[in-house]
Amino acid sequence: MLYQIHEWQRSFLGPLSYFAQANARMLNDHASPLSQWPGVQRMAAGFELIHRLGKDYEKPAFDIHSALAHEHEIAVIERVALDKPFCQLKRFKRFSDDPATIEKMKVDPVVLVVAPLSGHHATLLRDTVRTLLREHKVYITDWVDARMVPAEAGTFGLDDYVAYIEEFIRHIGARELHVISVCQPTVPVLAAVSLMAARGEDTPLSLTMMGGPIDPRRSPTGVNNLATTQPLSWFKNNVVQTVPPNYPGHGREVYPGFLQHAGFIAMNPSRHLSSHWDYYQNLLRGDQEDAASHRKFYDEYNAVLDMPAAFYLDTIATVFQQFLLPRGLWDVAGERVNPAAIKRSALLTVEGELDDISGLGQTQAAHDLCSGIPAKRRAHKVIEGAGHYGIFSGRRWRETVYPQVRDFIRKFDRATK
């Protein structure tokens, strides 16, 4: 009933939110006589804050229509390269009318960015994609909100996630491909490439793994501790819900986005409270630039998706409770995952010094597992002062992390050579 109660609450808050939005706009409109009342700015700011707290946050668009590539402004078109029930493989196709730029773009490395399926939409990696487009051909996994997937599409577990990654790599072509996995997908990406290598298939030229739980036993964080202090039955009984009738996925079991969002907020409630208070103060002062920055951040942060329950529970058990990957005991669809089978792919791991989601050493553990990759084809980077999001988004990503990732990819790219 929890999901249904949430829907009732959402139905109640929706009209209130839009009523508050209408009042805020009316009071801020200089053409309205009401805007001249004493104290009206405080009332308008209050209504705007109520609107932001009560509104629905839909999936944002990537909104990448242009980029700077090889010192020239180019056009970018977002295309669906492969459409699966639970994920769309998207490509950001670049166009230019400058012959020299076109020639350079032709030999740019091909990159698949594997976005996490852990609450937020793939648009959280918008800055990652926009930066990579400078010197790369970019694909990304855009995971579908599970409540929008009809129940007849079947279940989706961790094994299915691994199979999706394998299919995407084959579709793009492993011989010319570099894979970047961010956070949670480092584990299934390593599994997918390991299985492909063990079968004698082509594997990507390089693997870049950023802030992921390859071995959560190292430097465990609050996220890791929660998974180890509660049995799997606790997660099934307390966070798994059934999608209500007003969605295409009616009847599907999911870990709802609203519960995940509550968990995100609970990790640091004082910071979010302070942020909303600052937003209110910015509106009072008329500081529209800081207010717009707040809206931009929370439009993304508050937009969450439902995760398939099978995938969520598989991940809890396999990755965070049983540690099957680092223990060498993980079987996917009857095949043993053996990262030592990977020999062709180069490996780069990136960690944030202050990461409070995947602690230091958890991603670096991939090097111990991938013993078949020569040392000269491996590298590890710790980004000083960076938290979890700082290694793939923001100024530190663009100025510190990206140049190192770009250089590593170029070093092992066939077309560049």
CSV table of N, CA and C in Angstrom, one decimal, residues 7-8 36 69 88 113 121 141 145 157 169 176-177 193 200 214 243 276 293-294 301 310-312 342 363 376 415:
chain,number,residue,atom,x,y,z
A,7,GLU,N,1.1,7.8,-4.1
A,7,GLU,CA,0.3,8.4,-5.2
A,7,GLU,C,-0.8,9.3,-4.8
A,8,TRP,N,-1.5,8.9,-3.7
A,8,TRP,CA,-2.6,9.7,-3.2
A,8,TRP,C,-2.0,11.1,-2.7
A,36,GLN,N,2.8,45.4,-5.7
A,36,GLN,CA,3.1,46.6,-5.0
A,36,GLN,C,2.8,46.6,-3.5
A,69,ALA,N,34.2,20.9,-30.3
A,69,ALA,CA,35.1,19.8,-30.6
A,69,ALA,C,36.2,20.3,-31.5
A,88,GLN,N,17.6,2.2,-23.2
A,88,GLN,CA,17.9,2.7,-24.6
A,88,GLN,C,19.4,3.0,-24.7
A,113,VAL,N,29.5,5.1,-22.4
A,113,VAL,CA,29.4,5.5,-21.0
A,113,VAL,C,28.3,4.7,-20.4
A,121,HIS,N,18.4,9.3,-13.1
A,121,HIS,CA,18.4,9.1,-14.5
A,121,HIS,C,19.8,9.3,-15.1
A,141,THR,N,24.2,4.5,-21.9
A,141,THR,CA,23.0,3.7,-21.5
A,141,THR,C,22.0,4.6,-20.8
A,145,ASP,N,12.7,4.0,-16.6
A,145,ASP,CA,12.0,3.9,-15.3
A,145,ASP,C,11.1,2.6,-15.3
A,157,GLY,N,16.9,-8.7,-13.9
A,157,GLY,CA,17.9,-8.9,-12.7
A,157,GLY,C,19.3,-8.5,-13.1
A,169,ILE,N,28.0,-3.7,-26.2
A,169,ILE,CA,29.4,-3.7,-26.7
A,169,ILE,C,29.5,-4.3,-28.1
A,176,GLU,N,36.9,-1.3,-31.6
A,176,GLU,CA,37.2,0.1,-31.6
A,176,GLU,C,36.6,0.8,-30.4
A,177,LEU,N,36.2,0.1,-29.4
A,177,LEU,CA,35.4,0.7,-28.3
A,177,LEU,C,36.2,0.9,-27.0
A,193,VAL,N,32.6,-8.0,-19.6
A,193,VAL,CA,33.9,-8.1,-20.3
A,193,VAL,C,34.6,-9.4,-20.0
A,200,GLY,N,36.5,-16.0,-25.7
A,200,GLY,CA,37.3,-15.7,-26.8
A,200,GLY,C,36.8,-14.6,-27.7
A,214,ILE,N,33.7,-2.4,-6.6
A,214,ILE,CA,34.3,-3.7,-7.1
A,214,ILE,C,34.5,-4.6,-5.9
A,243,VAL,N,4.0,-1.6,-8.4
A,243,VAL,CA,3.6,-0.4,-9.1
A,243,VAL,C,2.1,-0.3,-9.2
A,276,HIS,N,17.7,24.7,0.8
A,276,HIS,CA,16.4,25.3,0.5
A,276,HIS,C,16.2,26.6,1.2
A,293,SER,N,20.6,28.4,-10.2
A,293,SER,CA,21.5,27.3,-9.9
A,293,SER,C,20.9,26.3,-9.0
A,294,HIS,N,20.2,26.7,-8.0
A,294,HIS,CA,19.5,25.8,-7.1
A,294,HIS,C,18.4,25.0,-7.9
A,301,TYR,N,18.4,16.4,-9.3
A,301,TYR,CA,18.5,15.6,-8.0
A,301,TYR,C,17.2,14.9,-7.6
A,310,ALA,N,14.0,-7.2,-8.8
A,310,ALA,CA,14.9,-8.3,-9.0
A,310,ALA,C,16.4,-7.8,-9.1
A,311,PHE,N,16.6,-6.8,-9.9
A,311,PHE,CA,17.9,-6.2,-10.1
A,311,PHE,C,18.4,-5.6,-8.7
A,312,TYR,N,17.6,-4.9,-8.0
A,312,TYR,CA,18.0,-4.3,-6.8
A,312,TYR,C,18.4,-5.4,-5.8
A,342,ILE,N,40.6,-11.4,-18.8
A,342,ILE,CA,40.8,-10.2,-19.6
A,342,ILE,C,42.2,-9.9,-19.9
A,363,THR,N,37.3,0.6,-5.9
A,363,THR,CA,37.4,0.5,-7.3
A,363,THR,C,38.8,0.0,-7.7
A,376,LYS,N,51.8,-2.5,-17.5
A,376,LYS,CA,52.0,-1.3,-18.3
A,376,LYS,C,50.7,-0.9,-19.0
A,415,ALA,N,42.6,3.8,-33.6
A,415,ALA,CA,42.6,4.8,-34.7
A,415,ALA,C,43.6,5.9,-34.4
